[in-house]
PDB file of C-alpha atoms in Angstrom:
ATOM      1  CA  UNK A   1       0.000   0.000   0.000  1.00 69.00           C
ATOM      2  CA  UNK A   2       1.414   3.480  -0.629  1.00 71.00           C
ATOM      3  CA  UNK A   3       2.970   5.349   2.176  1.00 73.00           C
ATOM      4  CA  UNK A   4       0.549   8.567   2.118  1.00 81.00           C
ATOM      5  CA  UNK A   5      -3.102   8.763   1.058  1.00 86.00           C
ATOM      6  CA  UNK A   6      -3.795  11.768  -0.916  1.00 91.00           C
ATOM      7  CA  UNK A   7      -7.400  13.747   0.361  1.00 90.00           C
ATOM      8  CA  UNK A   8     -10.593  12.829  -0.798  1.00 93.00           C
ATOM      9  CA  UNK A   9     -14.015  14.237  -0.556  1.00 90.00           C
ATOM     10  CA  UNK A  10     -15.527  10.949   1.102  1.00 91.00           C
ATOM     11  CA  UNK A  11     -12.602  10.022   2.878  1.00 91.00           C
ATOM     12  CA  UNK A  12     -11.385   6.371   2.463  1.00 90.00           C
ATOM     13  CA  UNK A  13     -14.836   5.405   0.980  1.00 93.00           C
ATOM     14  CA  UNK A  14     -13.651   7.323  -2.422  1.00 94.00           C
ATOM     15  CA  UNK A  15     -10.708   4.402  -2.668  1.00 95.00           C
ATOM     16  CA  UNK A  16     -13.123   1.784  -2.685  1.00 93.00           C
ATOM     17  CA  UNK A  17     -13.904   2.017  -6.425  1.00 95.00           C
ATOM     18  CA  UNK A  18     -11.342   4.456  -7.117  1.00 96.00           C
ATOM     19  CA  UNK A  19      -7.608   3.068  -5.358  1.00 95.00           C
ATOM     20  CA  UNK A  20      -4.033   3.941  -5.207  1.00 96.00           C
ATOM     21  CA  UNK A  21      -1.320   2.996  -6.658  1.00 95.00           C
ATOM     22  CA  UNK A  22       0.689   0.169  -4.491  1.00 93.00           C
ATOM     23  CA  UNK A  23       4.121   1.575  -3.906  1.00 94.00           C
ATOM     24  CA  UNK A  24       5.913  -1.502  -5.933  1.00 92.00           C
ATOM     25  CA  UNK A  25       3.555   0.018  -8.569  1.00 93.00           C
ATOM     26  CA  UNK A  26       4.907   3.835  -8.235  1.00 95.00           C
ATOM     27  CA  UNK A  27       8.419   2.517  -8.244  1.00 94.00           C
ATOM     28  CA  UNK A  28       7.586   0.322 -11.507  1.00 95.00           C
ATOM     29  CA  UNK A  29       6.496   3.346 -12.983  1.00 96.00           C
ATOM     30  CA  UNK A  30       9.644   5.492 -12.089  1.00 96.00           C
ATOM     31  CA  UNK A  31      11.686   2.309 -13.803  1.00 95.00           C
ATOM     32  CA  UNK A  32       9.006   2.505 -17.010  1.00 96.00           C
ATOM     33  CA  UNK A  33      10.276   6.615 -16.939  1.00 96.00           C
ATOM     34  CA  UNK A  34      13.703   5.711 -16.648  1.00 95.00           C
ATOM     35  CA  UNK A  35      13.608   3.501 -19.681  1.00 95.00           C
ATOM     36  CA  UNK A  36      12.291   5.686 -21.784  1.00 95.00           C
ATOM     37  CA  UNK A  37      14.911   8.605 -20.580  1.00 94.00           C
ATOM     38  CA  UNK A  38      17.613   6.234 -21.233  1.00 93.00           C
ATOM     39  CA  UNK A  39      16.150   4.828 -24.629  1.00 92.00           C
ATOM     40  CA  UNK A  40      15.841   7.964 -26.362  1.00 92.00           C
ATOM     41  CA  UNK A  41      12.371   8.023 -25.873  1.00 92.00           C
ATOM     42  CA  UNK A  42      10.377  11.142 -24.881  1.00 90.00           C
ATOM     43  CA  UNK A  43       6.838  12.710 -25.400  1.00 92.00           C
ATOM     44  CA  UNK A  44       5.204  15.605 -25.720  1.00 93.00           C
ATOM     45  CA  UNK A  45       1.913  15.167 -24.246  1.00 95.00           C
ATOM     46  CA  UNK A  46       0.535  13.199 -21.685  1.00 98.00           C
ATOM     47  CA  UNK A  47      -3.146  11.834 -21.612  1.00 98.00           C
ATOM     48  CA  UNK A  48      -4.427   9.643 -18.694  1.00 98.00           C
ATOM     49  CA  UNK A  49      -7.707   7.902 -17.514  1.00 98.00           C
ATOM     50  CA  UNK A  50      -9.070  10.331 -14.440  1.00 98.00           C
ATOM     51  CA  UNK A  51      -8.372   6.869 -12.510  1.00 98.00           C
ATOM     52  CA  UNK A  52      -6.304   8.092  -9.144  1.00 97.00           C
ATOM     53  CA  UNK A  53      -3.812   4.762 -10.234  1.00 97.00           C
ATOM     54  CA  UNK A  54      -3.199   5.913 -13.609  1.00 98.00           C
ATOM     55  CA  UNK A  55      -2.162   9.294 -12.449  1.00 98.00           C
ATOM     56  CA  UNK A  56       0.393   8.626 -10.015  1.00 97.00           C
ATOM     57  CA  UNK A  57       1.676   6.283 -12.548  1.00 97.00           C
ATOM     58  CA  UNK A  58       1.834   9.074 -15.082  1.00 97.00           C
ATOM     59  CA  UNK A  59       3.562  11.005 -12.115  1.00 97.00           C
ATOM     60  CA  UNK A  60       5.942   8.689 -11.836  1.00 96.00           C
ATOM     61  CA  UNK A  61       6.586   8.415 -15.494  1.00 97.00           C
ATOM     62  CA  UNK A  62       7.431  12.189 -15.445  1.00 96.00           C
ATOM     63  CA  UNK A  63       9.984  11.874 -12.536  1.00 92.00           C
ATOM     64  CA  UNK A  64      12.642  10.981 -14.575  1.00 91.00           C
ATOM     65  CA  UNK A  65      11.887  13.929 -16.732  1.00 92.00           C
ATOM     66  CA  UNK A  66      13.029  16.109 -14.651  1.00 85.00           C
ATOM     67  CA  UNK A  67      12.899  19.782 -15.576  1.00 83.00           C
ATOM     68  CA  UNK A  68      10.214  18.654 -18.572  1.00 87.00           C
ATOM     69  CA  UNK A  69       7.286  21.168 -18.998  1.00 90.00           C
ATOM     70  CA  UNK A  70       5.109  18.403 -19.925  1.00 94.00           C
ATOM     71  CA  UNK A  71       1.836  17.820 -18.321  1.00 96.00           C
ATOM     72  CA  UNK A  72      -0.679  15.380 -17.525  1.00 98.00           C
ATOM     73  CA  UNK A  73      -3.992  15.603 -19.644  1.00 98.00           C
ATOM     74  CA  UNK A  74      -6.718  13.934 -17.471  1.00 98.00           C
ATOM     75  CA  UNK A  75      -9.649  12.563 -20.153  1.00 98.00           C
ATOM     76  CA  UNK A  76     -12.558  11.011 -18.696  1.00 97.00           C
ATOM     77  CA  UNK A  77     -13.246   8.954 -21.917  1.00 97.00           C
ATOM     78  CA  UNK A  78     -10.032   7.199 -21.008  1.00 98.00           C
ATOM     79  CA  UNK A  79     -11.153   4.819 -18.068  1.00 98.00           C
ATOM     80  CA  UNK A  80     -12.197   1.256 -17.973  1.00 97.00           C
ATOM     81  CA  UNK A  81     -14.995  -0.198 -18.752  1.00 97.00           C
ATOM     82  CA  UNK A  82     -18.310   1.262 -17.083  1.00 95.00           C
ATOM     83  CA  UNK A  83     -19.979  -2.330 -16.790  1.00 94.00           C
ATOM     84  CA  UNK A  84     -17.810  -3.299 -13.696  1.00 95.00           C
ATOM     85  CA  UNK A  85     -18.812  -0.158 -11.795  1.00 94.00           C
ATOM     86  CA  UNK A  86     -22.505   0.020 -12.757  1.00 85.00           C
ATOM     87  CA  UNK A  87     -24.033   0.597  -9.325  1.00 84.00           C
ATOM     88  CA  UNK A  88     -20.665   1.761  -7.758  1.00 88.00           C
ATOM     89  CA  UNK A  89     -20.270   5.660  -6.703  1.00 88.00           C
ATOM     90  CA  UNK A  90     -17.336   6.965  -8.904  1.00 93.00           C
ATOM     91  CA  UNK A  91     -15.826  10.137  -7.149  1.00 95.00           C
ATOM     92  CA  UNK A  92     -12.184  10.842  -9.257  1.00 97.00           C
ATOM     93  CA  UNK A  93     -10.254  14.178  -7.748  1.00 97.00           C
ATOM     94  CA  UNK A  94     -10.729  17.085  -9.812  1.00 95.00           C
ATOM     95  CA  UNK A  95      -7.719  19.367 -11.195  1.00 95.00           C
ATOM     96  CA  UNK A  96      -7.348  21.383  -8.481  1.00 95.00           C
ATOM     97  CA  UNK A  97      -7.732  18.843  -5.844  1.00 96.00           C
ATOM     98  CA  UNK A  98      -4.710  16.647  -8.036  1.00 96.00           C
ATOM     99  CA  UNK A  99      -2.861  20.208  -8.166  1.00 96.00           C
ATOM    100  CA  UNK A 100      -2.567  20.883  -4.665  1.00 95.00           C
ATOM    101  CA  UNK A 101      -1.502  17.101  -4.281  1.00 95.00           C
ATOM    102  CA  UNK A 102       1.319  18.013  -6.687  1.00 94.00           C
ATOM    103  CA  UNK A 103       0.833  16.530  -9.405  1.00 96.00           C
ATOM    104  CA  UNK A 104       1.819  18.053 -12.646  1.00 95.00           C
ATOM    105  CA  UNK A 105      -1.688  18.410 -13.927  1.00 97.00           C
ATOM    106  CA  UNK A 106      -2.713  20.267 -17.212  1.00 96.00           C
ATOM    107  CA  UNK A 107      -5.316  23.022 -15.535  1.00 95.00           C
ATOM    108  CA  UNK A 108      -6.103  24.123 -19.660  1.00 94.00           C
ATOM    109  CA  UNK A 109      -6.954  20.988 -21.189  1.00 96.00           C
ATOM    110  CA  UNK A 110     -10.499  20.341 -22.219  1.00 95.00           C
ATOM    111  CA  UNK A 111     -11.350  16.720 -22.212  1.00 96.00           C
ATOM    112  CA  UNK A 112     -13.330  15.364 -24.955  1.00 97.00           C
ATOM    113  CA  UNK A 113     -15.661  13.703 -22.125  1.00 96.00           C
ATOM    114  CA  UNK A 114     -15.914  15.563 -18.869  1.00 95.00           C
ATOM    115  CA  UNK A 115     -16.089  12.914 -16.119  1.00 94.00           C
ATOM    116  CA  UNK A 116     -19.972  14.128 -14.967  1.00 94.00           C
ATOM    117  CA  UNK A 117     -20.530  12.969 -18.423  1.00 94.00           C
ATOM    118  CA  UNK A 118     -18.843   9.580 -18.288  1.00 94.00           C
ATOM    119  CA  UNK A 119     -21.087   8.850 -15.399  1.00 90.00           C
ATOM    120  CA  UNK A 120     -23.910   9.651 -16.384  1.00 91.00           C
ATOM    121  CA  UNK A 121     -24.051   8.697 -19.692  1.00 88.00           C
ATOM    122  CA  UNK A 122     -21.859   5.308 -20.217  1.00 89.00           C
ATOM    123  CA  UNK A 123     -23.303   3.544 -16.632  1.00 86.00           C
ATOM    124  CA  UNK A 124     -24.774   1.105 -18.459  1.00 90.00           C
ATOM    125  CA  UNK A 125     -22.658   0.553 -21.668  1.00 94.00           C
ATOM    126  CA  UNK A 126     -22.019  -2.731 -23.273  1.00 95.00           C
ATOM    127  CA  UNK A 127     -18.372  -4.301 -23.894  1.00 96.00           C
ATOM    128  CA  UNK A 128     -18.728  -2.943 -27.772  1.00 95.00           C
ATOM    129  CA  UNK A 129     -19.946   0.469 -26.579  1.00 95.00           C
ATOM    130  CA  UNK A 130     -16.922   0.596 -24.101  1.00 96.00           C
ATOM    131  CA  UNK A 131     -14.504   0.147 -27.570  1.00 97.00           C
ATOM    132  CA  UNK A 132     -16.757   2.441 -29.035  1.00 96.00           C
ATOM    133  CA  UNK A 133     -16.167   4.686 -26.575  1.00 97.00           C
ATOM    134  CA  UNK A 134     -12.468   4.943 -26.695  1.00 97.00           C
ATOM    135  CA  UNK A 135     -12.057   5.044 -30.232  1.00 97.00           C
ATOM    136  CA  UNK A 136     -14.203   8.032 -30.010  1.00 97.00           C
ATOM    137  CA  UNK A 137     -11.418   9.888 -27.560  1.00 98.00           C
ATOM    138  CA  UNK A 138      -8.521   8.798 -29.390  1.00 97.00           C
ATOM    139  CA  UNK A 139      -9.391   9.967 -33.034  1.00 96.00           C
ATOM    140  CA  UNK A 140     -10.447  13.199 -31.126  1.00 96.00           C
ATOM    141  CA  UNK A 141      -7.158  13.151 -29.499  1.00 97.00           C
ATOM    142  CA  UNK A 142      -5.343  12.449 -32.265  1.00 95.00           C
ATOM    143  CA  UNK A 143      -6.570  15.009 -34.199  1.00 94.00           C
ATOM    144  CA  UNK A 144      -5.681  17.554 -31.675  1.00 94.00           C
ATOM    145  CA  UNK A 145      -2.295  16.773 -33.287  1.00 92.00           C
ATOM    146  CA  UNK A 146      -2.802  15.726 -36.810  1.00 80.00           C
ATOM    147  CA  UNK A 147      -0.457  19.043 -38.263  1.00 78.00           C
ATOM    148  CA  UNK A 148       2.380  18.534 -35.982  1.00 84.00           C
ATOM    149  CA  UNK A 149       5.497  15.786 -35.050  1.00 86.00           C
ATOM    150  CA  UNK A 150       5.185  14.374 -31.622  1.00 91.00           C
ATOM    151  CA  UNK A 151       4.683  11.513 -29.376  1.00 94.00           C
ATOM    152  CA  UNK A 152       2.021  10.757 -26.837  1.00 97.00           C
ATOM    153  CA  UNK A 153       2.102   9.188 -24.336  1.00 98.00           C
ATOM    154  CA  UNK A 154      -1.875   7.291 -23.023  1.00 98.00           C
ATOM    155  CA  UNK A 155      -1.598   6.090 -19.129  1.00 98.00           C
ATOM    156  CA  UNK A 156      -4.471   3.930 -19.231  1.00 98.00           C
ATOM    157  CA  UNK A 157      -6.005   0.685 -17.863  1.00 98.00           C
ATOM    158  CA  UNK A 158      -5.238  -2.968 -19.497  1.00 97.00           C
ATOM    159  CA  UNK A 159      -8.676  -3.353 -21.726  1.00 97.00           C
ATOM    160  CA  UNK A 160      -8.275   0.605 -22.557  1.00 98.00           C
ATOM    161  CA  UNK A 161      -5.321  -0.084 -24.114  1.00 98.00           C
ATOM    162  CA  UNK A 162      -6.275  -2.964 -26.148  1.00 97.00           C
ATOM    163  CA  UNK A 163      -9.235  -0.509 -27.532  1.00 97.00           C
ATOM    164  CA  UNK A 164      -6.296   2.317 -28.837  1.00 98.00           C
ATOM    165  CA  UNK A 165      -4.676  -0.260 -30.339  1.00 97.00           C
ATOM    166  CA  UNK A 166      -7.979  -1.767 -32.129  1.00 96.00           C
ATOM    167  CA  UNK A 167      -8.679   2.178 -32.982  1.00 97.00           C
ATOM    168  CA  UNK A 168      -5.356   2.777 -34.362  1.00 97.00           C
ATOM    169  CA  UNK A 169      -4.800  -0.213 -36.244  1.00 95.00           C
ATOM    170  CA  UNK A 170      -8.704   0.354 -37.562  1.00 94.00           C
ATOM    171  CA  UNK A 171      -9.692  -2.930 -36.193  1.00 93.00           C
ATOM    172  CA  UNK A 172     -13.217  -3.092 -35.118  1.00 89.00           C
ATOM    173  CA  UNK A 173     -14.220  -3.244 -31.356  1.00 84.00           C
ATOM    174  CA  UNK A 174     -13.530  -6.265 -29.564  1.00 76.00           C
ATOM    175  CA  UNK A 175     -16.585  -8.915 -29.627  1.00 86.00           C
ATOM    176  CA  UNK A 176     -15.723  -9.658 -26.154  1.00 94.00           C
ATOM    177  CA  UNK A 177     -17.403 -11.554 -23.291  1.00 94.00           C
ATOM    178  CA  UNK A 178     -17.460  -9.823 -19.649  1.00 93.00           C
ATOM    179  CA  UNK A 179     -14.998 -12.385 -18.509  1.00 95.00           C
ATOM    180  CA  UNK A 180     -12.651 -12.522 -21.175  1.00 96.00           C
ATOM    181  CA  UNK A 181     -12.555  -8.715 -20.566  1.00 96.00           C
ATOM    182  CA  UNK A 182     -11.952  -9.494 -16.851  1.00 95.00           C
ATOM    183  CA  UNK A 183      -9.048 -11.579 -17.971  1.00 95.00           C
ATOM    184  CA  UNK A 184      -7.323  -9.086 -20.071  1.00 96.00           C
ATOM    185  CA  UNK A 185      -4.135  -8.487 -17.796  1.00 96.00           C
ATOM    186  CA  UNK A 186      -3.052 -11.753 -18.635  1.00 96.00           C
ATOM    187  CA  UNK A 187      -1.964 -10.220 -22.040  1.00 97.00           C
ATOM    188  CA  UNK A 188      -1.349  -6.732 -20.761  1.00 97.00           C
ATOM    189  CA  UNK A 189      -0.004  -7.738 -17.225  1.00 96.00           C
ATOM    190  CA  UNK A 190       0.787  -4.344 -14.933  1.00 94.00           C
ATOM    191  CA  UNK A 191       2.788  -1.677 -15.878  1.00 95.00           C
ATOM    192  CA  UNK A 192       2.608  -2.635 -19.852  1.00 96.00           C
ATOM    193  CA  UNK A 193       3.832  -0.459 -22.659  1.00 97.00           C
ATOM    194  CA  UNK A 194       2.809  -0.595 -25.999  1.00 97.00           C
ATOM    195  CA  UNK A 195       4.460   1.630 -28.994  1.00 97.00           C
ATOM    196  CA  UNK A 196       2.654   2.337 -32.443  1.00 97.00           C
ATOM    197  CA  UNK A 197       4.009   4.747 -34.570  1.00 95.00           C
ATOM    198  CA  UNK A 198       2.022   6.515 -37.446  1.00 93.00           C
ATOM    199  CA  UNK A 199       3.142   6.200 -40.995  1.00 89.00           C
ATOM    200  CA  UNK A 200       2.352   9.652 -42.602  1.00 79.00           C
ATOM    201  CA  UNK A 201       2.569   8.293 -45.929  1.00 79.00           C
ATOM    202  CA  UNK A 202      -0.358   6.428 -45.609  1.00 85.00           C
ATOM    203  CA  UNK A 203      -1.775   7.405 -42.246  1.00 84.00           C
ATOM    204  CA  UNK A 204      -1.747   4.251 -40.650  1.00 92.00           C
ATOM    205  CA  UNK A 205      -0.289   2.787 -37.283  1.00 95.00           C
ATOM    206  CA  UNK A 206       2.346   0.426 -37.254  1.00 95.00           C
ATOM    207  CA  UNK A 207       3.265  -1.958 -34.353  1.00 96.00           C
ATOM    208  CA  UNK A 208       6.674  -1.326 -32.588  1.00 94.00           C
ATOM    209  CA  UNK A 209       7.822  -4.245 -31.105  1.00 90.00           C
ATOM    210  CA  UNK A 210       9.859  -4.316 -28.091  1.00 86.00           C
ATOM    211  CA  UNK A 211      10.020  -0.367 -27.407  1.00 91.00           C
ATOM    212  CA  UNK A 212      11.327  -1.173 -23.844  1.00 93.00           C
ATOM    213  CA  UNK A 213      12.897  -3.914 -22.480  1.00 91.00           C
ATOM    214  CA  UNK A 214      10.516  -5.855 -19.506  1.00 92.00           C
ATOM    215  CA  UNK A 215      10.541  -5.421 -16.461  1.00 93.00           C
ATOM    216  CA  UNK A 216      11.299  -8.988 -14.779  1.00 91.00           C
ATOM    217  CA  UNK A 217      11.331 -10.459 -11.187  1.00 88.00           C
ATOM    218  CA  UNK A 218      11.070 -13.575 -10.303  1.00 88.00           C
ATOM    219  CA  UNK A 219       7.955 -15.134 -11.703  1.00 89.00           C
ATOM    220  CA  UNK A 220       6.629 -11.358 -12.544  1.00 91.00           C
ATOM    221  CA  UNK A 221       7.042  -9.578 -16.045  1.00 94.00           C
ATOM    222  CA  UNK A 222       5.316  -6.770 -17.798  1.00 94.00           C
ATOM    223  CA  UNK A 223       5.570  -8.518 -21.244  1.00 95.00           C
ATOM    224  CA  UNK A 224       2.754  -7.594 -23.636  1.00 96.00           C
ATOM    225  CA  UNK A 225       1.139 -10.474 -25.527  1.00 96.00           C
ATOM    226  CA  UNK A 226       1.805  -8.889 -28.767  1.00 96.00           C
ATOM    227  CA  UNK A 227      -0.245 -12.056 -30.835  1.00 96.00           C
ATOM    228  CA  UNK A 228      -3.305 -11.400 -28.653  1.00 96.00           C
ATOM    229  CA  UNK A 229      -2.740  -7.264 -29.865  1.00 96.00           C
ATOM    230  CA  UNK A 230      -2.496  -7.618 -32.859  1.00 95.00           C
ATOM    231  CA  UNK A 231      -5.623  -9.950 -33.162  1.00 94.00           C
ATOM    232  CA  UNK A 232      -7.409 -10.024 -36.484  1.00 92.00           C
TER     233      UNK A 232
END
């Protein structure tokens, strides 16, 4: 369990259906930021799911950036799938409340789904709807950038990021059963990074295998299961 707790409205009820990272997480995450310094690899904009989890992993991403202006882009239309949290009270910190926590929060970014909106309208989605969903938020996202170079960088949940890479690669949303969505950090275990890089010739996204070494220990890795990714 992590050291601190940040503040919430509800008190520990609010970490029910919205937790913290563990701290073998945040340090995973400062390793996953470490990489990347020491591969070559940087970004230019950060978006993450409004889950508390995803941000202090993007916080810990940015720690071995240090002196980097970039900051994190909380979007709503990022988080997991509504069906497991149907009748479950979500209440994420909002920007200031993350601000005064210090994290390096983007105060001028205006999600594509405010999360009021994810609430109310997605409750009830299906499986398909939840795809649906995301591909709707990256394209938008994307196209925030479509005239300029750079990298982004999505801290997301392990189905979220098998929908961007279904929307990238223009596959269509998963025909997935609840439980085989349950299941899906078998192929996208903790801490998992995926690369796809767009080929402006064509506009199309490419796999790139092996961006970052895994992270091993003992019977632990953060492999992807590239074959189940790259599913027809």
């Amino acid at each position: 369990m992590p050291l601190r707790a940040v503040k919430r409205e509800n008190g520990w009820k609010d970490f029910y259906n919205d937790p913290p990272i563990t701290e073998i997480g945040y340090a995973t995450s400062q390793m996953i930021g470490r990489g990347m310094k020491l591969s070559g690899i940087g970004f230019d904009m950060v978006y993450c799911s409004p889950a508390l989890r995803s941000i202090q992993s993007a916080h810990g991403i940015l720690k071995s950036f240090a002196g980097s202006n970039t900051k994190i882009c909380i979007e709503a239309g990022l988080f997991e799938y509504l069906g497991w949290y149907e009748n479950a009270n979500l209440n994420f910190l909002n920007t200031d409340q993350l601000v005064s926590e210090g994290y390096e929060i983007q105060p001028n970014y205006i999600p594509y789904m405010m999360a009021q909106t994810l609430k109310d309208k997605f409750h009830s989605e299906t499986i398909e709807e939840y795809y649906k969903r995301v591909n709707t938020v990256v394209n938008y996202i994307v196209s925030l950038h479509g005239k300029t170079k750079c990298n982004l960088l999505f801290v997301v949940h392990a189905p979220t990021i098998d929908a961007i890479g279904r929307s990238l690669m223009k596959k269509s949303a998963a025909n997935l059963s609840n439980y085989e969505l349950s299941k899906m950090g078998i192929h996208y275990p903790y801490a998992s990074v995926v690369g796809l890089e767009e080929i402006k010739a064509n506009g199309e996204w490419q796999l790139m295998p092996n961006i970052l070494p895994p992270i091993s220990c003992l019977d632990f890795s953060n492999r992807v299961n590239l074959n189940y990714f790259t599913r027809p």
